[in-house]
XYZ file of C-alpha atoms in Angstrom:
653
model
C 48.263 -64.129 -14.892
C 46.876 -60.756 -13.937
C 44.765 -58.804 -16.371
C 46.210 -55.277 -16.248
C 43.992 -52.302 -16.862
C 44.928 -49.198 -18.758
C 45.628 -47.478 -15.438
C 47.650 -49.916 -13.357
C 47.465 -49.604 -9.593
C 50.638 -49.080 -7.513
C 50.322 -52.707 -6.350
C 50.193 -53.902 -9.959
C 53.263 -51.847 -10.811
C 55.017 -53.280 -7.763
C 54.010 -56.774 -8.856
C 55.392 -56.129 -12.334
C 58.768 -55.194 -10.858
C 58.937 -58.676 -9.364
C 58.639 -60.133 -12.838
C 62.170 -59.111 -13.737
C 63.985 -61.234 -11.108
C 61.506 -64.063 -11.639
C 62.195 -64.009 -15.377
C 65.901 -64.009 -14.629
C 65.379 -66.954 -12.297
C 63.522 -68.962 -14.943
C 66.076 -68.152 -17.620
C 68.927 -68.843 -15.211
C 67.556 -72.295 -14.593
C 68.386 -73.164 -18.194
C 64.901 -74.614 -18.680
C 63.857 -72.007 -21.247
C 65.408 -69.649 -23.726
C 64.864 -65.894 -23.547
C 62.450 -64.694 -26.260
C 63.765 -63.464 -29.554
C 61.826 -60.424 -30.774
C 61.308 -61.703 -34.305
C 60.597 -65.346 -33.449
C 57.292 -66.823 -34.639
C 57.888 -70.447 -33.635
C 59.717 -72.221 -30.838
C 62.466 -74.764 -31.516
C 61.223 -78.315 -31.929
C 63.344 -79.466 -28.973
C 64.273 -77.548 -25.819
C 67.853 -76.431 -25.276
C 69.746 -78.621 -22.790
C 69.519 -77.468 -19.187
C 72.660 -75.797 -17.822
C 73.623 -75.884 -14.156
C 75.450 -72.926 -12.649
C 76.362 -71.439 -9.265
C 73.659 -68.832 -9.844
C 71.048 -71.545 -10.227
C 72.120 -73.187 -6.972
C 71.929 -69.893 -5.094
C 68.489 -69.045 -6.455
C 67.078 -72.445 -5.559
C 67.553 -71.625 -1.863
C 65.031 -68.749 -2.050
C 62.620 -70.074 -4.653
C 60.827 -73.360 -5.168
C 63.037 -75.952 -6.821
C 61.995 -77.197 -10.240
C 60.469 -80.679 -10.149
C 61.947 -83.658 -11.896
C 59.483 -84.285 -14.772
C 60.179 -88.023 -14.628
C 59.145 -88.146 -10.977
C 56.178 -85.743 -11.144
C 52.837 -87.011 -9.809
C 50.565 -88.229 -12.571
C 47.584 -86.078 -13.563
C 44.467 -88.275 -13.534
C 42.462 -88.849 -16.713
C 38.871 -88.070 -15.770
C 35.510 -88.338 -17.518
C 32.497 -86.057 -17.765
C 29.335 -87.762 -16.406
C 26.412 -88.478 -18.709
C 23.825 -86.932 -16.356
C 24.000 -83.969 -13.966
C 24.958 -84.991 -10.417
C 22.341 -84.776 -7.676
C 21.570 -81.206 -6.629
C 22.628 -79.573 -9.906
C 19.774 -77.520 -11.310
C 19.056 -74.446 -13.389
C 17.830 -71.720 -11.037
C 17.417 -68.764 -13.383
C 17.596 -67.847 -17.084
C 18.107 -64.252 -18.234
C 18.395 -63.390 -21.919
C 20.977 -60.669 -22.588
C 20.237 -60.517 -26.308
C 18.580 -62.763 -28.878
C 21.764 -64.887 -29.059
C 23.324 -64.515 -25.580
C 21.777 -65.942 -22.440
C 22.838 -65.985 -18.790
C 22.198 -69.127 -16.722
C 22.434 -69.438 -12.956
C 23.338 -73.055 -12.231
C 23.032 -74.320 -8.673
C 26.315 -76.052 -7.869
C 26.594 -78.390 -4.859
C 30.400 -78.237 -5.201
C 30.531 -74.425 -5.197
C 27.720 -74.176 -2.610
C 25.966 -71.457 -4.624
C 24.360 -70.677 -7.952
C 27.086 -69.892 -10.498
C 26.428 -67.664 -13.494
C 27.392 -69.011 -16.909
C 26.690 -67.120 -20.110
C 26.182 -68.809 -23.474
C 26.764 -67.234 -26.875
C 24.482 -69.205 -29.141
C 25.230 -70.229 -32.741
C 23.960 -68.532 -35.881
C 21.525 -71.344 -36.704
C 20.128 -71.635 -33.155
C 16.654 -70.399 -34.089
C 16.672 -71.488 -37.731
C 17.588 -75.132 -36.974
C 16.122 -75.977 -33.535
C 16.677 -79.717 -33.878
C 20.448 -79.465 -34.226
C 23.186 -79.904 -31.589
C 26.415 -77.910 -31.640
C 30.049 -78.165 -30.532
C 30.994 -76.137 -27.458
C 33.935 -73.880 -26.695
C 34.615 -73.284 -22.989
C 36.200 -69.823 -22.899
C 37.984 -68.917 -19.645
C 38.772 -65.503 -18.149
C 41.892 -63.988 -16.574
C 43.031 -63.577 -12.985
C 40.866 -60.510 -12.342
C 37.640 -62.176 -13.498
C 34.590 -60.184 -12.448
C 31.353 -61.416 -10.891
C 28.945 -59.681 -13.298
C 30.150 -60.811 -16.741
C 33.054 -62.490 -18.496
C 35.936 -60.263 -19.524
C 35.532 -61.699 -23.023
C 32.178 -59.930 -23.420
C 33.237 -56.828 -21.477
C 36.591 -56.197 -23.142
C 36.401 -57.659 -26.663
C 34.113 -57.853 -29.684
C 34.049 -61.629 -29.887
C 30.248 -61.631 -29.623
C 30.196 -60.145 -33.120
C 32.854 -62.614 -34.255
C 30.938 -65.643 -32.983
C 27.432 -64.586 -33.967
C 27.896 -66.091 -37.437
C 29.630 -69.246 -36.154
C 27.926 -72.505 -35.299
C 29.297 -73.250 -31.850
C 27.957 -72.727 -28.326
C 30.503 -70.521 -26.545
C 30.413 -71.167 -22.784
C 31.541 -68.237 -20.596
C 31.810 -68.876 -16.830
C 31.351 -65.693 -14.786
C 33.486 -65.126 -11.703
C 36.467 -67.107 -10.428
C 38.885 -64.311 -9.548
C 42.351 -65.805 -8.951
C 40.857 -69.316 -9.079
C 42.811 -70.896 -11.972
C 39.463 -72.704 -12.466
C 40.686 -75.556 -10.300
C 39.522 -77.355 -7.156
C 41.126 -75.682 -4.128
C 42.371 -77.689 -1.166
C 41.008 -75.028 1.199
C 38.566 -72.136 1.091
C 39.122 -69.001 -0.986
C 38.461 -66.076 1.357
C 35.394 -67.861 2.693
C 34.160 -69.130 -0.679
C 34.080 -72.716 -1.899
C 36.352 -72.711 -4.955
C 35.681 -76.042 -6.672
C 35.769 -74.754 -10.214
C 37.021 -77.907 -11.935
C 34.195 -79.956 -10.447
C 31.651 -77.347 -11.495
C 33.003 -76.874 -15.031
C 33.654 -80.542 -15.797
C 31.296 -82.627 -13.647
C 28.221 -80.462 -13.049
C 27.878 -78.102 -16.009
C 28.521 -80.191 -19.182
C 25.721 -82.769 -18.729
C 23.238 -79.984 -17.994
C 24.259 -78.125 -21.181
C 24.003 -81.341 -23.183
C 20.534 -82.076 -21.807
C 18.973 -78.598 -21.958
C 21.030 -76.415 -24.319
C 21.713 -78.606 -27.371
C 25.457 -79.062 -26.805
C 26.800 -82.056 -28.722
C 29.820 -84.345 -28.327
C 32.633 -82.114 -29.645
C 34.337 -79.681 -27.295
C 37.164 -77.196 -27.038
C 38.612 -75.144 -24.195
C 40.545 -71.888 -24.431
C 41.556 -69.089 -22.119
C 43.726 -66.070 -21.580
C 46.430 -65.678 -18.933
C 45.153 -67.626 -15.885
C 42.465 -69.082 -18.153
C 45.126 -70.280 -20.592
C 46.835 -72.171 -17.779
C 43.500 -73.709 -16.787
C 42.605 -74.605 -20.386
C 45.728 -76.779 -20.674
C 45.138 -78.351 -17.250
C 41.537 -79.278 -18.078
C 42.431 -80.618 -21.520
C 45.036 -82.877 -19.902
C 42.728 -84.073 -17.133
C 39.790 -84.700 -19.509
C 41.567 -85.893 -22.669
C 38.539 -87.752 -24.060
C 36.248 -84.742 -23.671
C 38.283 -82.073 -25.463
C 39.372 -82.197 -29.074
C 40.891 -78.692 -28.946
C 42.765 -76.612 -26.350
C 44.193 -73.101 -26.616
C 46.182 -70.766 -24.392
C 46.599 -67.056 -25.087
C 49.391 -65.628 -22.920
C 48.960 -68.457 -20.425
C 51.477 -69.594 -17.800
C 52.129 -73.150 -18.843
C 55.084 -73.969 -16.585
C 53.875 -73.370 -13.049
C 56.511 -75.168 -10.945
C 59.898 -74.184 -12.405
C 62.213 -71.858 -10.514
C 60.290 -68.825 -9.279
C 56.955 -69.638 -10.856
C 55.048 -70.693 -7.700
C 56.262 -67.482 -6.077
C 55.183 -65.465 -9.117
C 51.721 -67.034 -8.968
C 51.526 -66.311 -5.240
C 52.393 -62.635 -5.780
C 49.861 -62.313 -8.601
C 47.053 -63.918 -6.570
C 47.769 -61.631 -3.642
C 47.664 -58.663 -6.000
C 44.412 -59.803 -7.632
C 42.095 -60.024 -4.645
C 44.404 -61.121 -1.838
C 43.968 -64.872 -2.358
C 46.438 -67.248 -0.625
C 48.139 -69.476 -3.201
C 48.722 -72.207 -0.600
C 44.938 -72.587 -0.249
C 44.773 -73.474 -3.928
C 47.227 -76.396 -4.241
C 48.889 -76.572 -0.831
C 52.554 -75.714 -0.138
C 54.288 -74.068 -3.082
C 55.806 -76.650 -5.428
C 54.177 -79.597 -3.637
C 52.878 -82.749 -5.345
C 49.509 -81.072 -5.926
C 51.231 -78.164 -7.681
C 53.094 -80.610 -9.893
C 49.911 -82.540 -10.643
C 48.395 -79.302 -12.011
C 51.465 -78.100 -13.967
C 50.603 -78.206 -17.722
C 54.266 -78.626 -18.674
C 54.585 -81.881 -16.725
C 51.665 -83.713 -18.381
C 51.876 -82.792 -22.051
C 51.819 -86.458 -23.121
C 48.097 -86.553 -22.263
C 47.411 -84.138 -25.128
C 48.459 -86.515 -27.898
C 45.723 -86.477 -30.501
C 44.328 -83.127 -29.370
C 44.571 -79.988 -31.486
C 46.659 -77.522 -29.433
C 47.141 -73.790 -30.051
C 49.320 -71.506 -27.902
C 50.455 -67.918 -28.303
C 52.374 -65.230 -26.454
C 53.862 -61.838 -27.211
C 57.361 -60.649 -26.377
C 56.373 -57.825 -24.023
C 57.783 -55.276 -26.447
C 55.669 -52.347 -27.628
C 53.095 -53.631 -30.091
C 50.279 -52.177 -32.202
C 47.930 -51.834 -29.206
C 50.516 -50.386 -26.780
C 51.818 -46.921 -26.018
C 55.644 -46.523 -26.177
C 57.308 -45.348 -22.978
C 60.285 -43.630 -24.592
C 62.589 -46.518 -23.666
C 63.565 -48.772 -26.583
C 60.795 -51.348 -27.190
C 59.374 -50.830 -23.677
C 55.648 -49.903 -23.474
C 53.986 -47.751 -20.832
C 52.069 -50.865 -19.717
C 54.787 -52.092 -17.339
C 52.645 -54.830 -15.700
C 51.671 -56.124 -19.137
C 55.323 -56.080 -20.201
C 56.593 -58.189 -17.284
C 53.699 -60.627 -17.291
C 53.959 -61.276 -21.017
C 57.672 -62.065 -20.591
C 56.737 -64.744 -18.058
C 54.006 -66.059 -20.345
C 56.380 -66.184 -23.308
C 59.033 -68.158 -21.441
C 56.717 -70.613 -19.713
C 54.743 -71.188 -22.907
C 57.994 -71.950 -24.719
C 58.921 -74.499 -22.058
C 55.516 -76.132 -22.488
C 55.836 -76.250 -26.276
C 59.306 -77.789 -26.143
C 58.130 -80.480 -23.750
C 54.907 -81.152 -25.708
C 56.712 -81.560 -29.015
C 59.237 -83.878 -27.412
C 56.239 -86.002 -26.323
C 54.830 -86.131 -29.847
C 52.090 -83.542 -29.343
C 51.343 -81.377 -32.360
C 51.280 -77.756 -31.220
C 50.605 -74.599 -33.190
C 52.779 -72.009 -31.424
C 52.561 -68.348 -32.372
C 55.225 -66.357 -30.577
C 54.648 -62.779 -31.676
C 57.516 -60.275 -32.057
C 55.710 -57.739 -29.843
C 52.664 -57.323 -27.646
C 51.832 -57.115 -23.951
C 49.498 -58.883 -21.537
C 46.314 -57.097 -22.651
C 42.895 -57.737 -24.185
C 43.374 -56.584 -27.800
C 46.042 -59.246 -28.327
C 43.837 -61.967 -26.833
C 40.929 -60.991 -29.051
C 43.271 -61.235 -32.055
C 44.551 -64.675 -31.014
C 40.998 -65.925 -30.494
C 40.152 -65.092 -34.093
C 43.418 -66.657 -35.311
C 42.711 -69.885 -33.423
C 39.149 -70.231 -34.725
C 39.957 -72.178 -37.937
C 41.952 -74.721 -35.918
C 39.101 -75.128 -33.416
C 36.561 -75.439 -36.240
C 38.599 -78.173 -37.903
C 39.057 -80.044 -34.624
C 35.326 -80.183 -33.810
C 34.044 -80.609 -37.358
C 32.579 -77.160 -38.032
C 32.618 -75.958 -41.613
C 34.836 -72.866 -41.456
C 32.959 -71.085 -44.208
C 30.135 -68.740 -43.361
C 27.330 -69.549 -45.757
C 26.126 -66.564 -47.771
C 22.704 -65.267 -46.868
C 20.391 -62.616 -48.194
C 17.067 -61.295 -46.987
C 14.122 -61.427 -49.372
C 10.723 -59.835 -49.912
C 9.163 -57.757 -47.139
C 11.894 -58.787 -44.714
C 14.535 -57.361 -47.076
C 12.639 -54.074 -47.303
C 12.602 -53.765 -43.492
C 16.359 -54.446 -43.417
C 16.956 -51.750 -46.024
C 15.080 -49.210 -43.886
C 16.944 -50.289 -40.737
C 20.685 -50.540 -41.462
C 21.239 -50.864 -37.706
C 20.150 -54.503 -37.977
C 23.552 -55.267 -39.480
C 24.294 -58.090 -41.911
C 22.097 -61.163 -42.108
C 23.228 -64.313 -40.294
C 20.675 -66.739 -41.746
C 18.509 -67.070 -44.770
C 14.740 -66.980 -44.436
C 13.313 -69.847 -42.362
C 9.919 -70.975 -41.132
C 8.542 -70.002 -37.723
C 5.098 -70.636 -36.294
C 2.693 -68.582 -38.365
C 5.250 -66.981 -40.651
C 8.882 -66.478 -41.678
C 12.010 -65.029 -40.053
C 15.554 -63.937 -40.857
C 18.251 -63.335 -38.229
C 20.576 -60.341 -38.433
C 23.599 -59.377 -36.338
C 21.628 -57.045 -34.082
C 18.073 -58.362 -34.337
C 15.511 -60.501 -36.128
C 12.797 -59.681 -38.665
C 9.522 -61.627 -38.743
C 6.826 -61.728 -41.418
C 3.393 -63.219 -41.825
C 0.516 -62.533 -44.199
C -1.604 -61.097 -41.391
C 1.028 -59.077 -39.492
C 3.431 -57.914 -42.205
C 7.195 -57.658 -41.597
C 8.576 -56.148 -38.384
C 11.934 -56.150 -36.613
C 12.615 -57.102 -33.013
C 15.998 -56.073 -31.640
C 18.039 -55.064 -28.609
C 16.657 -55.532 -25.115
C 13.129 -55.976 -26.453
C 14.483 -58.754 -28.690
C 16.045 -60.430 -25.653
C 12.763 -60.204 -23.735
C 10.907 -61.643 -26.740
C 13.344 -64.565 -26.840
C 12.792 -65.188 -23.120
C 9.042 -65.375 -23.778
C 9.628 -68.101 -26.372
C 9.775 -65.874 -29.466
C 7.182 -66.717 -32.133
C 6.549 -70.081 -30.441
C 5.624 -68.375 -27.174
C 2.420 -66.758 -25.937
C 3.160 -63.369 -27.534
C 3.017 -64.655 -31.107
C 4.483 -62.584 -33.955
C 5.302 -58.857 -33.797
C 2.670 -56.481 -35.169
C 4.827 -53.336 -35.059
C 8.424 -52.293 -35.042
C 10.051 -50.636 -32.040
C 8.362 -47.309 -31.151
C 9.318 -44.528 -28.759
C 6.864 -44.081 -25.869
C 4.960 -40.762 -25.618
C 6.977 -39.719 -22.552
C 10.187 -40.104 -24.580
C 11.822 -42.243 -21.875
C 11.172 -45.727 -23.211
C 10.376 -47.891 -26.209
C 7.870 -50.617 -26.975
C 6.910 -53.227 -29.573
C 3.465 -54.766 -29.993
C 2.755 -58.442 -30.660
C -0.291 -60.505 -31.523
C -0.944 -61.307 -27.861
C 0.822 -58.627 -25.872
C 3.379 -55.857 -25.777
C 6.978 -55.456 -24.575
C 7.963 -52.172 -22.921
C 11.496 -51.016 -22.148
C 13.032 -48.126 -20.233
C 16.623 -47.552 -19.061
C 15.712 -47.986 -15.396
C 13.333 -50.972 -15.670
C 14.628 -53.037 -18.594
C 12.361 -54.832 -21.061
C 9.292 -56.794 -19.936
C 6.213 -58.225 -21.634
C 2.678 -57.280 -20.530
C -0.272 -59.320 -21.744
C -3.751 -60.631 -21.023
C -5.894 -59.208 -18.251
C -2.968 -57.392 -16.655
C -2.256 -55.574 -19.909
C -5.925 -54.549 -20.315
C -6.082 -53.134 -16.784
C -2.687 -51.395 -17.162
C -3.748 -49.703 -20.390
C -7.042 -48.584 -18.829
C -4.958 -46.863 -16.138
C -2.834 -45.038 -18.704
C -0.118 -47.667 -19.349
C 3.356 -46.271 -18.636
C 1.929 -42.746 -18.191
C -0.465 -43.895 -15.466
C 0.102 -44.473 -11.762
C 1.660 -47.923 -12.328
C 4.402 -46.671 -14.673
C 6.630 -49.133 -16.538
C 6.712 -52.887 -15.810
C 9.679 -53.890 -13.647
C 9.371 -57.684 -13.900
C 8.056 -60.292 -16.268
C 4.784 -62.034 -15.486
C 5.526 -64.730 -12.896
C 3.334 -67.798 -12.577
C 2.596 -68.974 -9.049
C 3.586 -72.666 -8.824
C 1.507 -73.207 -5.665
C -1.817 -71.537 -6.473
C -3.285 -70.746 -9.919
C -2.481 -67.147 -10.756
C 0.284 -64.742 -11.770
C 2.031 -61.654 -10.410
C 3.840 -58.788 -12.158
C 5.746 -55.834 -10.765
C 5.389 -52.224 -11.934
C 7.026 -49.021 -10.779
C 3.879 -47.989 -8.897
C 2.866 -51.315 -7.391
C 2.435 -55.036 -7.920
C -0.408 -56.594 -9.893
C -1.820 -59.951 -8.772
C -4.150 -61.893 -11.053
C -6.190 -65.051 -10.720
C -9.103 -66.403 -12.741
C -11.440 -65.724 -9.818
C -10.272 -62.229 -8.850
C -8.885 -60.669 -12.040
C -5.983 -58.183 -11.899
C -5.666 -56.136 -8.707
C -2.973 -53.698 -7.585
C -1.294 -53.871 -4.171
C 1.125 -51.077 -3.280
C 3.112 -49.263 -0.610
C 3.058 -50.384 3.011
C 0.054 -52.646 2.374
C 2.133 -54.507 -0.238
C 4.979 -54.836 2.276
C 2.638 -56.287 4.911
C 1.068 -58.605 2.322
C 4.480 -59.994 1.320
C 5.525 -60.435 4.951
C 2.360 -62.454 5.524
C 3.174 -64.751 2.587
C 1.274 -62.855 -0.137
C -1.125 -64.957 -2.217
C 0.205 -68.191 -0.744
C -0.936 -67.142 2.750
C -4.439 -67.367 4.234
C -5.113 -63.958 2.672
C -5.062 -65.408 -0.862
C -5.325 -63.062 -3.847
C -6.477 -59.441 -3.568
C -10.113 -58.828 -4.529
C -9.853 -55.003 -4.619
C -7.242 -52.400 -5.416
C -6.193 -50.173 -2.535
C -9.161 -48.138 -1.281
C -8.715 -44.748 0.398
C -10.531 -44.177 3.704
C -11.817 -40.915 5.151
C -10.765 -41.798 8.684
C -7.337 -40.228 9.367
C -6.255 -40.564 5.705
C -6.047 -44.340 5.933
C -6.425 -47.074 3.304
C -7.154 -50.760 3.007
C -7.125 -53.644 0.530
C -9.486 -56.611 0.634
C -8.230 -60.126 -0.002
C -9.883 -63.515 -0.363
C -9.097 -64.322 3.257
C -9.222 -60.940 4.994
C -7.975 -57.381 4.708
C -4.947 -55.182 5.349
C -5.591 -51.788 6.946
C -3.148 -48.874 7.031
C -2.948 -45.391 8.478
C 0.003 -42.986 8.802
C -0.024 -43.387 12.584
C -0.469 -47.163 12.911
C 1.150 -48.622 9.805
C -0.225 -51.617 7.903
C -1.617 -54.719 9.651
C -3.384 -57.865 8.481
C -6.866 -58.585 9.816
C -7.810 -62.138 8.695
C -11.392 -63.292 8.276
C -12.718 -64.753 11.511
C -14.027 -63.778 14.943
C -11.653 -60.788 15.391
C -12.648 -59.299 12.043
C -16.345 -59.909 12.744
C -16.168 -58.370 16.256
C -14.359 -55.309 14.904
C -17.186 -54.889 12.380
C -19.788 -54.699 15.171
C -18.211 -51.417 16.299
C -17.933 -49.975 12.753
C -14.340 -51.017 11.930
C -11.795 -48.138 11.804
C -14.599 -45.560 12.082
C -15.683 -46.814 15.499
C -14.186 -46.576 18.971
C -11.483 -49.196 18.320
C -9.980 -47.337 15.342
C -7.170 -48.937 13.313
C -5.239 -52.079 14.314
C -1.859 -51.282 15.891
C -0.295 -54.731 15.825
C -0.597 -58.225 14.330
C -3.099 -60.870 15.343
C -1.391 -62.938 18.063
C -2.189 -66.493 19.101
C -2.458 -67.093 22.841
C -2.857 -70.173 25.005
C -6.608 -69.677 25.085
C -7.234 -68.193 21.648
C -6.264 -64.933 19.930
C -5.729 -61.273 20.707
C -5.337 -58.135 18.573
C -4.577 -54.586 19.668
C -6.332 -51.507 18.267
C -5.983 -47.775 18.831
C -8.965 -47.770 21.210
C -8.663 -51.158 22.862
C -8.303 -54.845 22.064
C -10.253 -57.844 20.851
C -9.711 -61.124 22.663
C -10.959 -64.488 21.394
C -11.383 -67.351 23.845
C -13.394 -70.512 23.331
C -14.488 -69.230 19.936
C -16.059 -66.078 21.441
C -14.718 -62.558 20.863
C -14.726 -59.854 23.547
C -13.961 -56.157 23.048
C -12.178 -54.335 25.858
């Protein structure tokens, strides 16, 4: 439910203390058996429920367990063939050569939601192929910057040789990846709609995802994985829960979920599914709808809470120092057992691994993910044998000199103009004219975002080299260069902008390192690229020109190149008058001085009248405010007066 850290907060410790009476409540209900330390499998059938005075007393203070026979039915839903209206891809950011972050605009969530994809081994080598997907869900304390799976585990190295697209939603703290009946602290939490209605058709259309799918998750994500598999039975062939809570409405469980959601972000559980234990809660309870999983391949696991190989002993027999992880794993173990008993009674084939030890922590979930892989691979038709590969020729010699590339993931394959081989931490390209060179790390990610060898950069012509200032690195390509520094990231520079930048000293000059990629203007032919020392604008007519400082700020406020100013036709020019400066543009100029700031003077009667008195050198001096439209024309203030335009005529006063 929660994802405890190594240093649990006092609130988390307090929450873990609640687990003990809640566990007692669940066990006292007779619905589950307490875990046996050495057990690896649950019984095929659940033990008969026992009524007792204790059970009756507890039911007055906790939500009563529902009658499974009378539980509301969970609907069987379908994934649409095309993305719904309003769903679009807003942004793509490559994290490495085989991991990419997408920002998908979601009408249901009322925002762009980040989703990261770990791409299969053959992604580049076999571009015409589609792949199965695995939707991998996070825990209760999901962060907004990246999935816990990539932050806390090494699954990226596990999956890099596998041929599946791993889909990692980012965010969703305390969400259970479900559609909430009310807002979540001001946010629209409609995660099921996003994950199952909006995202899949977009991935199928644009990211080569095929027709076979699995879903898996840890803790809260394990609960959600079972829910989604039940609600979309035709979509998923595989479902897995690692330490999930798969009985959410038995005695004490709604209260336990409420406590955990309060502890993990202060989210109100009633806003998720309404009153605790209500029909909506029962509709979402995985235990109550196991019959919908017939024909699916199901994998569940849980530890016992006892001290395991990745825990520190507390000094008490079998009790680890991770008290929150101890209590939460007890709840997971018991509710998972209830789910398994019910599923098997319904004829669902379940692989259940109940470990003799282990707490509610990441190392155990990473282990279970690797253990579940063969079952997922079989369910979606992936050959669970990694084909042997070996580099050859010049590419092999580069790999021998650079052991940091890691093992190969593919054999040699054709790319435009040459050959390539993919390795765990980079790629090596070869052609007769360029030789063999590696591209790796952040520069490799930037190269992938530029289209790799199929893009405008072409093939690499050098390996990665340290910059003369010692702060960055760069790689050269047939049609450009990619520079990286810790503060700016990796960005390509090419064409006329690259030529001008190198003339000014490249990263050692006044512009410094690039801070953005080259961005094409969709409204007016031209491009723009940011650098540490200013922004470069380029068009066929004007060439590359630098705009910087307060003049750049005023230019952007005016609408930059899409405004009446158009593209810059000069760099910033220093003026003798009071240490000022100006930049000329296609449609006017921007003047600046320390006293007056930066102001736009468009072409027209005001600009022409100002010129008759020698611009900033004359009696009017620098402009002190923007050009304002009036009922009769225009007016602009200067240090030494104003220019008024009326009836097309300008007067200086």
